[in-house]
Amino acid sequence: MTTPRHARGAASRSRAADDAPISDDPVELAASARRQRRSVGRLRALFGHSIRLTWSADHRAFIVTTALQLLGAAIIAAQVLIVKAVLDAILVVGDGGGVGPVVLPVVLLATVTALVAVATAVQVNQQRLLAELVLRSTWQQMLDVAGAVGLRAFESPEFYDRLQRVQTNALSRPYTLTQGLIGMVGGFAGCVGLSVAIISFEPALLPILLLAGVPLFFTSRRESRLEFDFAVAQTPALRLRQYLGLVQTGRDEAKEVRAYGLTGALRQRFDAVYSAYTTDLRHHLRRRTRLAVAGNLASAAFLAATLIALVWLVGQGRVTLAEAGAAIVAIRLLATQVTTLFKGAQQIFESGLFLDDLDRFVALRPEAETAEAGAPAPSSFTTLTADGLRFSYPGSATPALDDVSIRLNAGEIVALVGENGSGKTTLAKLLAALYEPDRGSIRWDGVDVSAYSRPGLRRSVAVVFQDFVRYHLSARENVGLGDADRMGDTEAIDAAARRAGIAGVIETLPGGWDTYLSTMFKGGQDLSLGQWQRIALARAFFRDAPFVILDEPSASLDPRAEHALFQSLRDLLGGRTVLFISHRFSTVRTADRIYVLDGGRVTEHGSHDDLMAHDGHYAELFRLQAAAYLAPEASR
Ligand SMILES: Nc1ncnc2c1ncn2[C@@H]1O[C@H](COP(=O)(O)OP(=O)(O)OP(=O)(O)O)[C@@H](O)[C@H]1O
């Protein structure tokens, strides 16, 4: 799914800096960002990008906010002209004229001042709403991708780093971005309006005034680059810190953390990682402060020069006193507008990483969907075969599966056995269409499943994983999620729960089927591990799939429940094909056929009797376990 490194290198040399290729590597990412940062084109691209993102979040809110911003800018410019009119009138009064001419400009000034206050109040709330809508749209896009990418992406640290950055930034960046965008629009419009007002007094004032923005432009650009590099460099440490925080506050971890007395050790680790971060942050903020101070001082110096020039122009008689007074107001307002404009640009620059990350992340969706596309998958099969499967996890030198071939006939119960790490779960994941093999093929009735849509194929498989999910949702949802489209079929949900032997427990819960299976929620109740396992089985039973994979389905069941499950597996699953993984040979022997995996390869297969007669690895493991159940004298 990611571009090979050599291809990325070649592409980067052939493209302009602004459309440099996508990299997953934080160091490359920082370097390419540095290249991109230097161009004004980058700001233009980011500005366009921000508008698209905000526009797509909500057209109406975007239009209203922008219109309010433009209106605010027009009012500010009008304010300056009215101030001049007021001053002109006051000077007339000073010269002995009546107060009559002052009334209208003063009323106008009071009106526009009130309008500014009203527009600001409406705009603050509107901006907050817009930011929230951008935030929501960002989360929707992010969740769309996280749900669409294949399982392999979750094995990749690069994917995780990016997901983490998008997720972390998604909490704050939409606000910064919206503020930046609106700030830029308002700041720019304000600058234009005030410039027109200033030019109407004396055109020579404008260039000097605009020079005041130059230092701010350079320092804010440098500041945003520093911010970006800092964010990229801190991502891995941030992930570790968040993880360490979660381990210390997680409900699942709480018992082991206490039993092993890990609070101190984990806390120390957390503090060390946090201290390193705060040290880096202090250093980073010192650099930013130095830059900001330098930029503002230089800008203040230019402003002072403008005021001196104004005094000189009054002395020369080129500017009247009223114009000078209004120009001072305009200069003060313009300084604010320039700062808003540059602050907005800086906020957009700082959101550049987030926009880039979001873009690349969202771009994974069509790729993921193309990868998952294909012909409609069949809803059943007569034979399922795997031939010469080879599979390696990303970053792993040794394959988890190598040249694995198995066969399942419809209605059969087939067992996979083997020592820890021999590849059983990996094979199950390949058969469940969660991974694609690096080599070899999986065929349903002779047709390679790579031709089928993978989500479609997954709909024909029901899996109970070894580490199944305990959803902190209602009992009904916990079972119903086995086939979310049929969540309303309460009868079928109840029947699945009965088959898994958990319906009785659910009926005794305080809220019955509506009880949350979690103490995180009011009235919720947790279950025992074995009861949870039955819930996971019920979920698989509820899914109307012809192929069922059970990875250690009875690991937490009591002996009676385990016995009952395997004795009645054929009835429970009504002729569906079952592949189950188990370390308990008492259950394995009930299977029609057994495959033995060792070091990622199938070393033996056949029925229990065949394998015992063969007297190989299976027979050795079987006898080892059986001996543990026999009295010492009997096993002697
Ligand atoms: N997500 C992963 N990333 C990298 N390597 C993995 C991953 N999952 C499993 N492996 C490796 O692949 C090999 C096969 O693992 P697998 O989980 O398939 O074994 P298993 O037979 O199911 O083991 P167990 O009986 O302990 O459940 C092991 O060497 C394991 O370390």
XYZ file of C-alpha atoms and ligand atoms in Angstrom:
667
model
C 0.000 0.000 0.000
C 2.961 2.337 0.585
C 5.249 3.485 -2.206
C 8.535 1.562 -2.308
C 11.461 3.612 -0.970
C 13.451 3.526 -4.225
C 10.417 4.699 -6.183
C 9.868 7.496 -3.715
C 13.497 8.596 -4.022
C 13.359 8.669 -7.818
C 10.092 10.530 -7.826
C 11.275 13.103 -5.316
C 14.170 14.067 -7.559
C 11.921 14.534 -10.532
C 9.258 16.681 -8.911
C 9.067 20.222 -7.673
C 9.375 20.698 -3.963
C 5.741 21.557 -3.468
C 4.408 18.287 -4.749
C 7.168 16.178 -3.299
C 6.152 12.547 -2.931
C 4.625 11.071 0.114
C 6.923 9.557 2.658
C 6.111 7.426 5.654
C 9.384 8.076 7.346
C 9.287 10.866 9.964
C 12.777 12.059 9.065
C 11.994 12.178 5.348
C 8.683 13.785 6.176
C 10.393 16.542 8.164
C 12.929 17.074 5.384
C 10.313 17.290 2.667
C 8.232 19.628 4.816
C 11.252 21.865 5.191
C 11.605 21.989 1.421
C 7.921 22.730 0.976
C 7.864 25.393 3.673
C 10.033 27.839 1.788
C 7.580 28.655 -0.954
C 4.685 31.050 -0.973
C 3.082 28.445 -3.241
C 2.978 26.193 -0.198
C 0.849 28.740 1.632
C -1.410 29.071 -1.398
C -1.788 25.299 -1.633
C -2.491 24.993 2.088
C -4.950 27.870 1.938
C -6.815 26.172 -0.923
C -6.683 22.900 0.943
C -8.107 24.486 4.095
C -10.935 26.070 2.124
C -11.826 22.714 0.547
C -11.790 20.961 3.900
C -13.899 23.646 5.587
C -16.249 23.961 2.631
C -16.819 20.212 2.500
C -17.509 20.143 6.254
C -20.501 22.484 5.888
C -21.195 24.839 2.972
C -23.621 27.052 4.845
C -21.509 27.550 7.965
C -18.513 28.343 5.754
C -20.435 30.967 3.756
C -21.948 32.582 6.855
C -18.599 32.739 8.671
C -16.778 34.163 5.655
C -19.535 36.704 4.996
C -19.397 37.848 8.633
C -15.646 38.191 8.356
C -15.914 40.303 5.191
C -18.645 42.401 6.729
C -16.441 42.972 9.792
C -13.589 44.122 7.525
C -15.857 46.548 5.659
C -17.120 47.982 8.946
C -13.567 48.513 10.174
C -12.654 50.462 7.027
C -15.865 52.492 7.335
C -14.951 53.230 10.947
C -11.787 55.008 9.841
C -13.635 57.198 7.362
C -16.236 58.035 10.003
C -13.485 58.915 12.513
C -12.147 61.391 9.949
C -15.639 62.874 9.518
C -15.972 63.156 13.315
C -12.594 64.872 13.614
C -13.417 67.250 10.726
C -16.668 68.158 12.479
C -14.933 68.599 15.862
C -12.372 70.904 14.284
C -15.217 72.946 12.825
C -16.733 73.154 16.349
C -13.299 74.158 17.666
C -13.207 76.934 15.105
C -16.434 78.332 16.583
C -19.038 76.517 14.395
C -22.202 74.904 15.809
C -22.332 71.298 17.101
C -24.895 70.289 14.460
C -22.431 68.751 11.938
C -20.939 66.547 14.679
C -24.197 64.727 15.437
C -24.450 62.585 12.323
C -20.803 61.349 12.280
C -20.959 60.592 16.017
C -24.203 58.631 15.617
C -22.649 56.773 12.690
C -19.511 56.041 14.713
C -21.592 54.728 17.618
C -23.619 52.590 15.189
C -20.620 50.996 13.464
C -18.895 50.447 16.825
C -22.016 48.618 18.025
C -22.111 46.708 14.725
C -18.492 45.604 15.217
C -19.371 44.305 18.679
C -22.422 42.436 17.396
C -20.559 40.994 14.380
C -17.702 39.846 16.636
C -20.090 38.125 19.058
C -21.964 36.320 16.251
C -18.762 35.465 14.493
C -17.086 33.928 17.574
C -19.959 31.478 17.945
C -20.197 30.842 14.217
C -16.471 30.130 14.076
C -16.783 27.677 16.933
C -19.596 25.873 15.134
C -17.606 25.756 11.905
C -14.560 24.360 13.728
C -16.735 21.665 15.314
C -18.147 20.737 11.897
C -14.640 20.515 10.437
C -13.652 18.357 13.404
C -16.580 16.032 12.813
C -15.890 15.772 9.096
C -12.213 15.019 9.847
C -13.160 12.219 12.208
C -15.576 10.809 9.648
C -12.863 10.743 7.000
C -10.373 9.236 9.418
C -12.729 6.515 10.605
C -13.692 5.713 6.996
C -10.052 4.992 6.242
C -9.294 3.162 9.481
C -12.240 0.869 8.702
C -11.305 0.367 5.048
C -7.590 -0.450 5.237
C -6.491 -4.055 5.407
C -5.249 -5.724 8.567
C -1.670 -5.508 7.298
C -1.746 -1.715 7.767
C -2.208 -2.272 11.492
C 1.032 -4.246 11.588
C 2.960 -1.259 10.229
C 4.540 1.242 12.664
C 4.484 3.891 9.909
C 0.735 3.519 9.525
C 0.351 3.737 13.269
C 2.528 6.846 13.515
C 0.456 8.523 10.854
C -2.841 7.416 12.375
C -1.623 8.674 15.717
C -0.605 12.040 14.310
C -3.886 12.463 12.465
C -5.851 11.353 15.523
C -3.956 13.541 17.991
C -4.035 16.542 15.699
C -7.653 15.960 14.782
C -8.570 17.052 18.296
C -7.070 20.524 17.971
C -6.049 21.197 14.383
C -9.501 21.726 12.894
C -9.907 24.607 15.366
C -6.508 26.096 14.555
C -7.105 25.590 10.864
C -10.541 27.217 10.898
C -9.214 30.108 12.962
C -6.267 30.476 10.595
C -8.442 30.390 7.521
C -11.000 32.829 8.867
C -8.186 34.997 10.262
C -6.530 35.134 6.865
C -9.764 35.977 5.043
C -10.736 38.647 7.605
C -7.189 39.972 7.978
C -6.745 40.258 4.239
C -10.110 41.943 3.698
C -9.399 44.292 6.634
C -5.969 45.160 5.208
C -7.482 45.948 1.803
C -10.253 48.110 3.311
C -7.885 50.018 5.593
C -5.317 50.387 2.804
C -7.957 52.031 0.653
C -8.812 54.359 3.552
C -5.130 55.215 4.147
C -4.479 55.760 0.427
C -7.403 58.173 0.358
C -5.532 60.273 2.966
C -1.966 59.922 1.653
C -0.707 57.122 -0.660
C 2.904 57.437 0.581
C 1.907 56.124 4.015
C 0.911 52.717 2.762
C 4.251 51.225 1.613
C 5.948 52.196 4.885
C 3.131 50.628 6.788
C 3.193 47.404 4.780
C 6.910 47.099 5.490
C 5.937 46.565 9.127
C 4.526 43.203 8.105
C 7.728 41.936 6.510
C 9.577 40.925 9.708
C 6.426 39.253 10.958
C 6.144 37.306 7.712
C 9.651 35.864 7.988
C 9.582 35.121 11.693
C 6.152 33.512 11.604
C 7.213 31.296 8.701
C 10.299 30.204 10.606
C 8.202 29.610 13.720
C 5.767 27.373 11.863
C 8.635 25.346 10.395
C 10.020 24.825 13.898
C 6.597 23.735 15.090
C 6.252 21.213 12.297
C 9.683 19.672 12.896
C 8.939 19.483 16.590
C 5.636 17.679 16.003
C 7.212 15.129 13.661
C 10.165 14.483 15.968
C 7.905 13.978 18.985
C 5.442 11.531 17.421
C 7.085 8.218 18.467
C 7.694 9.486 22.029
C 4.123 10.750 22.208
C 2.830 7.319 21.256
C 4.948 5.678 23.927
C 3.800 8.218 26.503
C 0.162 7.683 25.665
C 0.604 3.940 25.844
C 2.315 4.168 29.242
C -0.530 6.393 30.419
C -3.105 3.888 29.212
C -1.386 0.921 30.886
C -1.539 2.757 34.205
C -5.171 3.767 33.859
C -6.613 0.829 31.894
C -9.172 -1.377 33.523
C -7.816 -4.566 31.964
C -4.289 -3.800 33.077
C -5.209 -2.628 36.598
C -5.094 -6.066 38.232
C -1.719 -7.121 36.832
C -0.187 -3.710 37.486
C -1.162 -4.077 41.131
C -0.344 -7.773 41.452
C 3.174 -7.169 40.154
C 3.529 -3.824 41.943
C 4.277 -2.088 38.649
C 2.868 1.311 39.556
C 6.268 2.735 40.490
C 8.206 1.281 37.556
C 5.615 2.280 34.956
C 5.258 5.703 36.508
C 9.031 6.214 36.378
C 9.077 5.231 32.730
C 6.180 7.587 32.025
C 7.852 10.439 33.934
C 11.136 9.888 32.101
C 9.438 10.032 28.700
C 7.428 13.081 29.758
C 10.493 14.846 31.178
C 12.326 14.348 27.901
C 9.339 15.862 26.134
C 9.065 18.893 28.437
C 12.822 19.515 28.097
C 12.461 19.482 24.315
C 9.330 21.610 24.572
C 11.098 24.256 26.704
C 13.929 24.433 24.208
C 11.460 24.630 21.343
C 9.354 27.333 22.986
C 12.444 29.409 23.820
C 13.353 29.406 20.132
C 9.807 30.345 19.168
C 9.668 33.135 21.751
C 12.982 34.579 20.532
C 11.667 34.625 16.994
C 8.311 36.128 17.963
C 9.979 38.887 20.027
C 12.374 39.717 17.175
C 9.529 39.850 14.661
C 7.319 42.045 16.824
C 10.142 44.452 17.757
C 11.100 44.911 14.112
C 7.468 45.413 13.222
C 7.045 48.003 16.015
C 10.068 49.896 14.693
C 8.460 50.137 11.248
C 5.229 51.358 12.811
C 7.110 54.055 14.701
C 8.691 55.108 11.382
C 5.212 55.398 9.896
C 4.061 57.690 12.704
C 7.150 59.874 12.265
C 6.396 60.057 8.528
C 2.836 61.093 9.364
C 3.989 63.926 11.616
C 6.322 65.064 8.833
C 3.476 65.004 6.271
C 1.275 67.113 8.596
C 4.177 69.571 8.924
C 4.411 69.688 5.125
C 0.683 70.386 4.869
C 0.067 67.302 2.719
C -2.200 65.770 5.341
C -4.856 67.608 7.393
C -5.127 67.177 11.150
C -8.374 65.192 10.796
C -6.746 62.911 8.212
C -3.739 62.457 10.482
C -5.996 61.506 13.411
C -7.939 59.052 11.270
C -4.686 57.701 9.809
C -3.393 56.990 13.330
C -6.578 55.038 14.047
C -6.207 53.272 10.673
C -2.556 52.461 11.347
C -3.454 50.973 14.718
C -6.264 48.941 13.147
C -4.111 47.949 10.207
C -1.406 46.661 12.548
C -4.045 44.430 14.158
C -5.284 43.254 10.758
C -1.740 42.513 9.537
C -1.064 40.550 12.695
C -4.349 38.644 12.228
C -3.406 37.933 8.614
C 0.038 36.615 9.499
C -1.187 34.752 12.514
C -3.762 33.123 10.244
C -1.050 32.230 7.728
C 1.072 30.826 10.536
C -1.808 28.769 11.866
C -2.381 27.394 8.375
C 1.319 26.602 8.005
C 1.271 24.861 11.354
C -1.702 22.857 10.235
C 0.218 21.869 7.111
C 1.452 18.634 8.631
C -2.040 17.783 9.713
C -3.472 18.596 6.268
C -0.750 16.576 4.553
C -1.187 13.677 6.921
C -4.934 13.782 6.610
C -4.650 13.912 2.844
C -2.314 10.946 2.673
C -4.384 9.092 5.171
C -7.600 9.747 3.256
C -5.811 8.745 0.032
C -5.418 5.272 1.526
C -9.147 4.774 1.291
C -9.548 4.441 -2.497
C -6.354 2.330 -2.523
C -7.814 0.139 0.197
C -11.140 -0.092 -1.577
C -9.489 -0.995 -4.890
C -7.455 -3.632 -3.096
C -10.646 -5.049 -1.610
C -12.680 -4.874 -4.814
C -13.567 -7.901 -6.929
C -16.389 -10.135 -8.070
C -19.204 -10.908 -5.614
C -18.070 -13.691 -3.328
C -19.989 -16.999 -3.293
C -22.092 -17.694 -0.246
C -20.984 -21.333 0.004
C -18.483 -23.892 -1.280
C -18.098 -27.606 -1.721
C -14.355 -27.641 -1.225
C -11.995 -25.050 0.137
C -8.325 -25.597 -0.653
C -5.139 -23.756 0.210
C -2.091 -24.533 -1.939
C 1.511 -23.662 -1.185
C 0.696 -20.717 1.078
C 3.576 -18.553 2.153
C 3.159 -15.519 4.370
C 5.516 -13.211 6.260
C 4.480 -10.440 8.628
C 5.753 -6.995 7.667
C 9.287 -6.539 8.950
C 9.741 -10.213 9.767
C 12.620 -12.079 8.134
C 11.172 -15.565 8.631
C 7.852 -16.543 7.102
C 5.067 -17.386 9.555
C 3.719 -19.860 6.969
C 5.708 -21.672 4.331
C 4.318 -23.935 1.639
C 1.136 -24.723 3.549
C -1.555 -26.745 1.772
C -4.821 -27.852 3.349
C -8.267 -28.922 2.205
C -11.702 -28.601 3.788
C -14.839 -30.234 2.432
C -18.220 -28.674 3.071
C -19.671 -29.810 6.396
C -16.363 -31.122 7.738
C -14.863 -30.272 11.093
C -11.128 -29.832 10.698
C -8.647 -29.143 13.511
C -5.336 -27.303 13.427
C -2.808 -28.226 16.065
C 0.782 -27.289 16.717
C 3.041 -25.716 19.266
C 2.980 -22.005 20.114
C 4.045 -19.846 17.207
C 3.695 -22.682 14.668
C 1.397 -20.536 12.469
C -2.140 -21.728 13.300
C -3.675 -18.299 13.891
C -1.881 -16.864 10.871
C -3.354 -19.596 8.663
C -6.791 -18.909 10.140
C -6.409 -15.198 9.313
C -5.479 -15.993 5.723
C -8.459 -18.309 5.356
C -10.682 -15.600 6.855
C -9.493 -13.254 4.040
C -7.859 -10.879 6.524
C -4.430 -11.228 4.908
C -3.400 -12.122 1.391
C -0.742 -14.792 0.983
C 2.661 -13.705 -0.380
C 2.676 -16.882 -2.450
C 0.221 -19.707 -3.124
C -3.530 -19.558 -3.377
C -6.758 -20.147 -1.492
C -9.554 -21.533 -3.672
C -13.253 -21.911 -3.121
C -14.435 -24.633 -5.472
C -11.335 -24.195 -7.600
C -11.639 -20.395 -7.956
C -8.808 -18.333 -6.506
C -10.391 -16.093 -3.846
C -8.224 -13.150 -4.952
C -10.832 -12.735 -7.717
C -13.532 -12.046 -5.148
C -14.306 -8.908 -3.191
C -12.588 -9.430 0.145
C -15.289 -7.833 2.316
C -17.790 -10.025 0.446
C -15.725 -13.111 1.155
C -15.418 -12.153 4.818
C -19.212 -12.066 5.005
C -19.133 -15.805 4.283
C -16.804 -16.496 7.195
C -17.561 -16.353 10.921
C -14.518 -16.159 13.180
C -14.062 -16.410 16.909
C -10.581 -15.124 17.606
C -8.418 -16.251 20.457
C -8.403 -12.619 21.639
C -12.023 -11.862 20.692
C -13.340 -8.375 21.398
C -15.413 -7.667 24.457
C -17.542 -4.777 23.274
C -18.499 -2.375 26.037
C -21.992 -2.322 24.561
C -25.302 -4.012 25.332
C -25.642 -7.819 25.441
C -27.844 -7.610 22.344
C -25.217 -5.676 20.420
C -22.466 -8.011 21.580
C -24.236 -10.912 19.880
C -25.928 -8.927 17.090
C -22.645 -7.480 15.838
C -22.000 -10.943 14.394
C -24.199 -9.708 11.549
C -24.857 -5.997 12.045
C -27.382 -5.891 9.175
C -29.650 -8.269 11.104
C -29.280 -6.542 14.454
C -33.059 -6.158 14.671
C -33.660 -9.921 14.453
C -34.028 -10.438 18.193
C -35.316 -13.987 17.806
C -32.216 -15.080 15.907
C -29.976 -13.281 18.414
C -31.703 -15.096 21.233
C -31.401 -18.440 19.394
C -27.645 -17.902 18.844
C -27.214 -17.083 22.533
C -29.108 -20.249 23.471
C -26.883 -22.361 21.238
C -23.809 -20.832 22.876
C -25.310 -21.506 26.329
C -25.339 -17.858 27.419
C -29.021 -16.893 27.033
C -29.785 -17.896 30.641
C -27.094 -15.579 31.993
C -28.286 -12.667 29.858
C -31.848 -13.101 31.095
C -30.677 -12.696 34.702
C -28.861 -9.405 33.983
C -30.545 -6.305 35.519
C -31.551 -4.889 32.133
C -31.747 -8.241 30.301
C -30.595 -7.961 26.703
C -30.194 -4.198 27.038
C -27.639 -4.438 29.839
C -24.265 -2.995 28.981
C -21.629 -5.675 29.411
C -19.299 -3.220 31.066
C -19.157 -1.449 34.389
C -18.046 1.654 32.492
C -21.732 2.468 32.031
C -24.483 2.919 34.605
C -26.344 -0.322 35.256
C -23.754 -2.265 33.277
C -22.381 -5.604 34.376
C -19.217 -7.452 33.472
C -19.090 -11.201 32.746
C -16.643 -13.945 33.564
C -14.086 -14.851 30.901
C -15.883 -18.114 30.093
C -19.199 -16.260 29.774
C -17.518 -13.768 27.463
C -16.245 -16.651 25.376
C -19.807 -17.916 25.036
C -20.871 -14.420 23.933
C -18.150 -14.538 21.256
C -19.405 -17.976 20.162
C -22.981 -16.665 20.037
C -21.770 -13.843 17.811
C -20.275 -16.382 15.391
C -23.381 -18.583 15.534
C -25.545 -15.569 14.718
C -23.559 -14.913 11.549
C -25.126 -16.946 8.786
C -21.807 -18.012 7.236
C -20.935 -21.369 5.611
C -17.405 -21.343 7.028
C -16.684 -21.009 10.733
C -13.234 -20.534 12.239
C -12.837 -21.060 15.958
C -9.423 -20.134 17.379
C -9.198 -21.759 20.811
C -12.960 -21.468 21.314
C -12.979 -23.400 24.557
C -9.864 -22.025 26.247
C -11.952 -20.382 28.973
C -14.855 -22.841 29.076
C -15.304 -25.147 32.031
C -14.840 -28.887 31.264
C -18.578 -29.529 31.086
C -19.162 -26.629 28.720
C -16.209 -27.614 26.581
C -17.391 -31.208 26.390
C -20.911 -30.089 25.501
C -19.607 -27.676 22.855
C -17.573 -30.249 20.973
C -20.103 -33.046 21.368
C -22.778 -30.880 19.804
C -20.612 -28.799 17.441
C -22.100 -30.487 14.380
C -25.644 -29.839 15.558
C -24.855 -26.319 16.711
C -23.385 -25.322 13.420
C -25.878 -27.247 11.330
C -23.654 -28.624 8.578
C -21.337 -25.618 8.256
C -17.661 -26.205 7.648
C -15.590 -25.657 10.759
C -11.897 -25.070 11.214
C -10.887 -24.982 14.837
C -7.616 -24.459 16.598
C -7.042 -26.101 19.930
C -4.296 -27.247 22.236
C -6.681 -29.691 23.928
C -6.332 -33.050 22.278
C -9.495 -34.392 23.877
C -11.403 -31.975 21.639
C -9.080 -32.249 18.652
C -9.695 -35.982 18.341
C -13.379 -35.333 17.596
C -12.425 -33.601 14.314
C -12.878 -35.303 10.933
C -9.351 -34.383 9.975
C -6.405 -32.802 11.729
C -3.527 -30.754 10.340
C -0.345 -30.489 12.374
C 1.708 -27.327 11.928
C 5.324 -27.006 12.924
C 7.496 -23.949 12.202
C 4.969 -22.621 9.685
C 4.692 -25.868 7.721
C 2.152 -28.681 7.682
C 4.069 -31.697 8.898
C 1.267 -34.258 9.280
C -2.403 -34.596 8.541
C -5.141 -37.200 8.777
C -7.731 -38.426 11.250
C -6.859 -38.911 14.902
C -6.469 -42.658 14.344
C -4.259 -42.129 11.258
C -2.009 -39.751 13.133
C -1.748 -41.983 16.199
C -0.873 -44.900 13.928
C 1.724 -42.699 12.198
C 3.281 -42.160 15.651
C 4.796 -38.792 14.782
C 4.644 -35.283 16.293
C 0.875 -35.431 16.863
C 1.049 -38.761 18.650
C 3.873 -37.439 20.819
C 1.930 -34.293 21.823
C -1.245 -36.327 22.391
C 0.484 -38.838 24.669
C 2.226 -36.028 26.541
C -1.082 -34.411 27.353
C -2.877 -37.675 28.056
C -0.140 -38.739 30.477
C -0.711 -35.591 32.509
C -4.309 -36.710 33.120
C -3.421 -40.225 34.167
C -2.543 -41.244 37.722
C 1.246 -41.518 38.183
C 1.060 -45.293 38.573
C -1.092 -45.684 35.460
C 1.258 -43.671 33.283
C 4.270 -45.548 34.456
N 1.226 -9.478 14.093
C 2.370 -10.140 13.972
N 3.483 -9.518 13.514
C 4.639 -10.171 13.388
N 4.787 -11.477 13.646
C 3.723 -12.153 14.089
C 2.455 -11.521 14.277
N 1.571 -12.449 14.711
C 2.255 -13.598 14.796
N 3.537 -13.432 14.425
C 4.577 -14.464 14.338
O 4.150 -15.427 13.395
C 4.409 -16.728 13.854
C 3.135 -17.549 13.886
O 2.249 -16.959 14.831
P 0.775 -17.514 15.072
O 0.065 -16.531 15.927
O 0.188 -17.831 13.774
O 1.084 -18.841 15.873
P 0.068 -19.861 16.585
O 0.428 -21.214 16.103
O -1.320 -19.421 16.426
O 0.541 -19.697 18.111
P -0.279 -19.911 19.481
O -0.495 -21.369 19.655
O 0.678 -19.359 20.486
O -1.538 -19.119 19.375
C 5.094 -16.586 15.215
O 6.481 -16.696 15.021
C 4.723 -15.193 15.646
O 5.760 -14.633 16.410
